[in-house]
Structure formats: C-alpha cells, structure tokens
Short mmCIF file of C-alpha atoms and ligand atoms in Angstrom, two decimals:
data_model
loop_
_atom_site.label_atom_id
_atom_site.label_comp_id
_atom_site.label_asym_id
_atom_site.label_seq_id
_atom_site.Cartn_x
_atom_site.Cartn_y
_atom_site.Cartn_z
CA UNK A 893 93.27 153.72 211.24
CA UNK A 894 93.10 151.59 208.04
CA UNK A 895 89.15 151.86 207.64
CA UNK A 896 86.60 154.05 209.26
CA UNK A 897 85.47 152.56 212.64
CA UNK A 898 82.21 153.49 214.50
CA UNK A 899 82.08 154.50 218.03
CA UNK A 900 79.25 154.86 220.45
CA UNK A 901 79.50 157.28 223.29
CA UNK A 902 76.51 157.47 225.63
CA UNK A 903 75.68 160.49 227.70
CA UNK A 904 77.43 162.64 224.85
CA UNK A 905 75.00 165.61 224.69
CA UNK A 906 77.25 167.60 227.10
CA UNK A 907 80.20 167.35 229.72
CA UNK A 908 82.55 164.66 229.51
CA UNK A 909 80.66 162.50 227.08
CA UNK A 910 80.38 165.43 224.36
CA UNK A 911 84.18 165.94 224.84
CA UNK A 912 84.86 162.19 224.24
CA UNK A 913 82.56 162.21 221.15
CA UNK A 914 84.50 165.22 219.45
CA UNK A 915 87.88 163.71 220.31
CA UNK A 916 86.79 160.38 218.77
CA UNK A 917 85.46 161.91 215.72
CA UNK A 918 88.73 164.06 215.61
CA UNK A 919 90.65 160.68 215.73
CA UNK A 920 88.55 159.43 212.81
CA UNK A 921 85.75 157.42 214.38
CA UNK A 922 82.29 157.99 213.01
CA UNK A 923 80.41 158.68 216.11
CA UNK A 924 76.82 157.77 217.49
CA UNK A 925 76.23 160.48 220.20
CA UNK A 926 73.58 158.97 222.53
CA UNK A 927 71.78 160.81 225.08
CA UNK A 928 68.26 160.76 226.59
CA UNK A 929 66.67 163.34 224.30
CA UNK A 930 68.11 163.44 220.55
CA UNK A 931 67.55 167.11 220.30
CA UNK A 932 70.16 167.89 223.29
CA UNK A 933 72.88 166.40 221.11
CA UNK A 934 72.69 169.31 218.52
CA UNK A 935 75.77 170.91 219.74
CA UNK A 936 78.06 167.85 219.92
CA UNK A 937 76.66 166.90 216.59
CA UNK A 938 77.60 170.39 215.03
CA UNK A 939 81.06 170.61 216.74
CA UNK A 940 81.95 167.31 214.95
CA UNK A 941 80.32 167.94 211.53
CA UNK A 942 81.76 171.49 211.34
CA UNK A 943 85.11 169.99 211.93
CA UNK A 944 84.57 167.63 208.88
CA UNK A 945 83.54 164.38 211.01
CA UNK A 946 80.65 162.17 211.08
CA UNK A 947 78.25 161.71 213.79
CA UNK A 948 74.49 161.07 214.38
CA UNK A 949 72.55 161.79 217.32
CA UNK A 950 70.37 159.07 218.91
CA UNK A 951 67.78 159.50 221.64
CA UNK A 952 67.89 156.72 224.09
CA UNK A 953 67.46 155.81 227.69
CA UNK A 954 70.47 153.50 228.15
CA UNK A 955 68.53 151.80 231.09
CA UNK A 956 65.91 150.50 228.62
CA UNK A 957 66.86 147.31 226.75
CA UNK A 958 64.39 148.58 224.03
CA UNK A 959 65.69 151.80 223.73
CA UNK A 960 69.25 150.43 223.61
CA UNK A 961 68.44 147.68 221.04
CA UNK A 962 67.15 150.50 218.73
CA UNK A 963 70.09 152.81 219.19
CA UNK A 964 72.64 150.35 218.24
CA UNK A 965 70.59 149.28 215.15
CA UNK A 966 70.23 152.85 214.05
CA UNK A 967 73.99 153.63 214.46
CA UNK A 968 74.80 150.16 212.79
CA UNK A 969 72.58 151.10 209.71
CA UNK A 970 73.62 154.82 209.35
CA UNK A 971 77.27 154.81 210.29
CA UNK A 972 78.47 151.15 210.19
CA UNK A 973 78.81 148.47 212.93
CA UNK A 974 80.07 149.98 216.23
CA UNK A 975 83.19 148.39 217.66
CA UNK A 976 84.12 150.96 220.26
CA UNK A 977 81.80 151.72 223.13
CA UNK A 978 82.20 154.24 225.77
CA UNK A 979 79.77 153.83 228.64
CA UNK A 980 79.55 157.40 229.99
CA UNK A 981 75.88 158.37 230.69
CA UNK A 982 75.36 159.08 234.21
CA UNK A 983 73.17 160.70 237.05
CA UNK A 984 73.79 161.44 240.65
CA UNK A 985 70.82 161.26 243.24
CA UNK A 986 73.21 161.93 246.37
CA UNK A 987 71.86 161.82 249.81
CA UNK A 988 72.82 160.58 253.22
CA UNK A 989 72.10 156.99 253.53
CA UNK A 990 69.22 157.65 256.08
CA UNK A 991 67.55 159.70 253.77
CA UNK A 992 68.13 157.86 250.50
CA UNK A 993 65.12 156.80 248.75
CA UNK A 994 64.52 153.46 246.96
CA UNK A 995 64.02 155.60 243.71
CA UNK A 996 67.53 157.32 244.40
CA UNK A 997 69.16 154.03 244.46
CA UNK A 998 67.36 152.22 241.67
CA UNK A 999 67.71 155.47 239.37
CA UNK A 1000 71.58 155.45 239.74
CA UNK A 1001 71.87 151.48 239.45
CA UNK A 1002 69.70 151.73 236.24
CA UNK A 1003 71.74 154.33 234.40
CA UNK A 1004 75.31 153.23 235.31
CA UNK A 1005 75.18 149.48 235.78
CA UNK A 1006 71.97 148.29 233.86
CA UNK A 1007 72.96 151.05 231.31
CA UNK A 1008 76.36 149.89 230.83
CA UNK A 1009 75.38 146.19 230.96
CA UNK A 1010 72.80 146.79 228.38
CA UNK A 1011 74.91 148.80 225.90
CA UNK A 1012 78.01 146.48 226.23
CA UNK A 1013 75.79 143.46 225.53
CA UNK A 1014 74.48 144.83 222.34
CA UNK A 1015 77.64 146.20 221.19
CA UNK A 1016 79.69 142.92 221.68
CA UNK A 1017 77.62 141.20 219.02
CA UNK A 1018 79.54 143.55 216.57
CA UNK A 1019 82.73 143.73 218.30
CA UNK A 1020 83.13 139.93 218.39
CA UNK A 1021 82.03 139.55 214.68
CA UNK A 1022 84.80 142.07 213.92
CA UNK A 1023 87.31 140.53 215.86
CA UNK A 1024 88.21 143.80 217.34
CA UNK A 1025 86.69 146.18 219.73
CA UNK A 1026 87.10 148.50 222.58
CA UNK A 1027 85.17 149.25 225.83
CA UNK A 1028 85.82 152.35 228.23
CA UNK A 1029 83.48 152.44 231.24
CA UNK A 1030 83.36 155.61 233.27
CA UNK A 1031 83.94 154.90 236.97
CA UNK A 1032 84.84 157.43 239.44
CA UNK A 1033 87.12 158.16 242.62
CA UNK A 1034 83.88 157.94 244.42
CA UNK A 1035 84.07 154.01 243.86
CA UNK A 1036 86.49 154.36 246.91
CA UNK A 1037 83.57 155.60 249.11
CA UNK A 1038 82.29 159.01 249.28
CA UNK A 1039 79.96 160.61 251.80
CA UNK A 1040 76.37 160.98 250.39
CA UNK A 1041 76.80 158.82 247.55
CA UNK A 1042 75.97 155.20 248.72
CA UNK A 1043 73.99 154.64 245.49
CA UNK A 1044 76.70 156.41 243.02
CA UNK A 1045 79.78 154.79 244.82
CA UNK A 1046 78.67 151.28 244.53
CA UNK A 1047 77.61 151.53 241.00
CA UNK A 1048 81.13 153.01 240.15
CA UNK A 1049 82.57 150.14 242.19
CA UNK A 1050 80.42 147.83 240.27
CA UNK A 1051 81.68 149.27 236.93
CA UNK A 1052 85.19 148.21 237.83
CA UNK A 1053 84.14 144.57 238.29
CA UNK A 1054 82.10 144.76 235.25
CA UNK A 1055 85.00 146.09 233.17
CA UNK A 1056 87.36 143.42 234.41
CA UNK A 1057 84.88 140.67 233.43
CA UNK A 1058 84.27 142.09 230.03
CA UNK A 1059 88.23 142.16 229.69
CA UNK A 1060 88.22 138.22 230.58
CA UNK A 1061 85.27 137.35 228.43
CA UNK A 1062 85.99 139.51 225.34
CA UNK A 1063 89.65 139.40 225.15
CA UNK A 1064 89.82 136.33 222.94
CA UNK A 1065 87.72 138.38 220.27
CA UNK A 1066 90.15 141.08 220.12
CA UNK A 1067 88.28 143.37 222.43
CA UNK A 1068 89.71 145.24 225.55
CA UNK A 1069 87.92 146.84 228.10
CA UNK A 1070 89.04 149.50 230.54
CA UNK A 1071 87.62 151.87 233.16
CA UNK A 1072 88.53 155.44 233.73
CA UNK A 1073 87.88 157.05 237.34
CA UNK A 1074 87.94 160.69 236.98
CA UNK A 1075 88.32 162.80 239.99
CA UNK A 1076 86.92 166.26 239.95
CA UNK A 1077 85.98 167.37 236.48
CA UNK A 1078 84.39 170.67 235.55
CA UNK A 1079 81.11 169.79 234.02
CA UNK A 1080 77.17 170.40 234.88
CA UNK A 1081 77.29 167.35 237.11
CA UNK A 1082 79.96 169.06 239.63
CA UNK A 1083 78.08 172.44 239.19
CA UNK A 1084 74.78 170.72 240.27
CA UNK A 1085 76.72 169.21 243.26
CA UNK A 1086 77.93 172.86 244.24
CA UNK A 1087 74.39 173.97 243.95
CA UNK A 1088 73.16 171.30 246.12
CA UNK A 1089 75.62 172.14 248.99
CA UNK A 1090 75.00 175.75 248.63
CA UNK A 1091 78.42 176.91 247.27
CA UNK A 1092 79.12 179.03 244.48
CA UNK A 1093 80.65 176.84 241.64
CA UNK A 1094 83.68 178.92 241.53
CA UNK A 1095 84.63 178.55 245.08
CA UNK A 1096 83.70 174.99 244.98
CA UNK A 1097 86.12 174.45 242.25
CA UNK A 1098 88.88 176.45 243.98
CA UNK A 1099 88.16 174.49 247.22
CA UNK A 1100 88.44 171.24 245.16
CA UNK A 1101 91.75 172.13 243.42
CA UNK A 1102 93.46 173.20 246.65
CA UNK A 1103 93.09 169.27 247.82
CA UNK A 1104 94.31 168.07 244.33
CA UNK A 1105 98.11 167.64 243.96
CA UNK A 1106 98.28 169.17 240.70
CA UNK A 1107 96.37 171.94 241.97
CA UNK A 1108 93.71 172.25 239.40
CA UNK A 1109 90.30 170.67 238.65
CA UNK A 1110 90.02 168.37 235.72
CA UNK A 1111 88.70 169.25 232.35
CA UNK A 1112 86.55 166.95 230.18
CA UNK A 1113 89.28 167.04 227.74
CA UNK A 1114 91.68 165.37 230.47
CA UNK A 1115 89.31 162.56 230.02
CA UNK A 1116 88.73 162.53 226.11
CA UNK A 1117 92.57 162.19 225.80
CA UNK A 1118 92.86 159.09 227.71
CA UNK A 1119 89.66 157.56 225.96
CA UNK A 1120 91.31 158.33 222.66
CA UNK A 1121 94.50 156.45 223.74
CA UNK A 1122 92.59 153.46 225.35
CA UNK A 1123 90.55 152.95 221.92
CA UNK A 1124 93.54 153.21 219.84
CA UNK A 1125 95.45 150.17 218.30
CA UNK A 1126 98.51 150.78 220.36
CA UNK A 1127 96.59 150.20 223.64
CA UNK A 1128 95.79 146.68 222.61
CA UNK A 1129 97.59 145.09 225.52
CA UNK A 1130 95.96 147.36 228.00
CA UNK A 1131 92.73 145.52 229.46
CA UNK A 1132 90.95 145.18 232.45
CA UNK A 1133 92.60 148.13 234.07
CA UNK A 1134 91.14 151.11 236.07
CA UNK A 1135 92.84 154.51 235.35
CA UNK A 1136 92.27 157.00 238.08
CA UNK A 1137 92.66 160.44 236.47
CA UNK A 1138 92.43 162.61 239.26
CA UNK A 1139 95.30 164.95 239.49
CA UNK A 1140 97.18 162.48 241.80
CA UNK A 1141 97.07 159.16 243.14
CA UNK A 1142 93.38 158.32 244.66
CA UNK A 1143 93.55 154.50 244.85
N1 NAD B 2088 82.08 165.37 236.46
C1 NAD B 2088 82.78 164.72 237.25
O1 NAD B 2088 83.68 165.17 238.15
C2 NAD B 2088 82.80 163.15 236.94
C3 NAD B 2088 83.69 162.33 238.07
C4 NAD B 2088 83.78 161.02 238.03
C5 NAD B 2088 83.12 160.23 237.06
N2 NAD B 2088 82.08 160.86 236.37
C6 NAD B 2088 81.42 160.34 235.44
O2 NAD B 2088 81.42 160.64 234.20
C7 NAD B 2088 80.27 160.61 233.25
C8 NAD B 2088 80.01 162.11 232.43
O3 NAD B 2088 79.71 162.86 233.84
P1 NAD B 2088 79.59 164.75 233.66
O4 NAD B 2088 80.13 165.22 234.42
O5 NAD B 2088 79.92 164.75 231.70
O6 NAD B 2088 77.99 164.41 233.61
P2 NAD B 2088 76.76 165.29 232.76
O7 NAD B 2088 75.59 165.36 233.98
O8 NAD B 2088 77.22 166.77 232.64
O9 NAD B 2088 76.40 164.43 231.59
C9 NAD B 2088 75.77 163.24 231.82
C10 NAD B 2088 75.05 163.20 230.27
O10 NAD B 2088 74.25 161.88 230.44
C11 NAD B 2088 73.09 161.76 230.08
N3 NAD B 2088 72.30 160.68 230.73
C12 NAD B 2088 71.84 160.61 231.88
N4 NAD B 2088 70.96 159.66 232.01
C13 NAD B 2088 70.90 158.93 230.89
C14 NAD B 2088 70.37 157.93 230.38
N5 NAD B 2088 69.61 156.93 231.23
N6 NAD B 2088 70.41 157.40 229.11
C15 NAD B 2088 71.27 158.41 228.36
N7 NAD B 2088 71.90 159.49 228.76
C16 NAD B 2088 71.76 159.86 230.03
C17 NAD B 2088 72.87 163.29 230.67
O11 NAD B 2088 71.36 163.52 229.90
C18 NAD B 2088 73.78 164.02 230.10
O12 NAD B 2088 73.82 164.58 229.06
C19 NAD B 2088 79.11 160.00 234.47
O13 NAD B 2088 79.18 158.76 234.28
C20 NAD B 2088 79.80 160.43 235.53
O14 NAD B 2088 79.36 159.74 236.72
C21 NAD B 2088 82.06 162.37 236.44
#
C-alpha cells in the first residue's frame, strides 16, 4: 500500500470479525472496529495496537441509520476516510418455520440486510470520492437453504444479490464488491448453535468435520486470509463474486 488506508469491520468484537480486523491491521489498514457495544471491542483493539497497528472501537447497531452515520463519521474523523468495508455483523434466530416469530424474522433481516445496506451506503460516499474501494459481505453456505434458518438463509442469499448489485453500480468508481460464504467456522455463533441443539461443542465440531471434505472445521483466520486478498490491489479485477470457504464445494 502506498498510503495508509482505513477499513471498517462490523461485528468485530469477537469471532470472524475480530480475526478480519486484526488481519487488516497487519496488512497496514487503520481499522474501525464496530460492534454493538464499544467496550466489547477492547480485546480486538488491544490485539491490533499491541502489534503496532491503528484501530478505534466504535459502538453502533448496524441496523440503525443514526448509529451507522455517526460511526462512519467518527472513523472518518479519527482514522481517515474509510474505503474498505467488511459487512460481518450477524445474528441467528433459528427456528423451524412454523415456530419462527415475526421478531425472529425482522431481527435477522435488520442486522444482515438493512445493516449491510446502511453501512455500504454510508461508506460508498468515501469510496467514490477516493476512486477506490473494496466491500466484502459475509454470506454463508446457509444461503443455499438450511433447516431451521428460513430467516438467516434468506438474508444470506439476499446479501449475494446485494453484493452483485454493488459490484455493478460501483465498479466505475474503482470499487469492487464480493461476498464470502463460509461453511462451519469455529466461533461463539456455532457454539451457541451446539448449545441450542443440546450437543457438547467438541462433539458438534467433530460431527461437522466428518461431513467436510478437508475433514476439519474452519477457523476465523481462514476467512480473514480471504478478506485480506479480496481487499488487496491485486484483487481489483474480481468483483461480484461469491467465494464459498467451506472445506469443499458447497454451491
Ligand atoms: N461461524 C460460522 O460458522 C459462520 C458461517 C457462515 C457465516 N457466518 C457469518 O459470519 C459473520 C460473523 O460470524 P461469527 O461466527 O464471528 O459470529 P459471532 O456471533 O461470534 O460474532 C458476531 C458479532 O456481530 C456483532 N453484532 C451482532 N449484531 C450486531 C449489530 N446489530 N450491530 C453491530 N454488531 C452486531 C455481535 O455483537 C458479535 O460481536 C456473521 O455474519 C455470520 O452470519 C458465520
């Protein structure tokens, strides 16, 4: 990188988002670490700054346009205009269709779809001004359909359409947009799923690994490495793609 660039990673207090934020800081980006609660970002910020990187914690609910506007403004003022955006914040509210409540549906759409829309709309102003930018959205293999996840799989499939449209609209401004669709990644999200179905997490991971061609579950660093590539200069001709990172083919 010729000059320092600023990236925003949402849902970066823990899990996949934290690994992405740390990796982008290693790559030389100043990083806006966004999560619901500013104080929950302490560990991610410490990991970055103790290694000599630059980062700030920003508390924001990505489904709130007021929060998003304020978060992007703060990052711009304190770190510089953001030109890289990783829409990673996510929640699950799993239930079979007949038991899924209106709130379960709306909450998942709010974080994944509305959140990614609001963040992307706010950040594109800086990207188009700079004539350069990268957006990476977190989809999922669940986009292909997954029992108990009518809300989540719809949101993750929706993010693929959103990604392709960003690629079409923003390409002429030097902005690429791609989606990553992870399979099973070790994180608090999959630990919570194991708890919900009543299986010890170690057994749950072992069972998942047996179904995965490379015979292991994924790690947050597997996703962070791909984000690192997609936001790099040399990935500038890759746009509107969905990359499944699942230890095997899943689409
Ligand atoms: N873990 C997996 O196996 C897996 C697989 C496919 C896709 N994904 C996706 O990857 C992303 C990260 O997943 P993870 O496993 O690290 O999850 P996680 O639950 O460990 O972390 C998600 C983070 O997002 C934050 N967040 C939730 N709602 C938010 C909001 N409204 N505003 C701001 N931040 C919010 C949470 O506080 C949390 O820190 C999610 O989009 C998830 O859907 C995960």
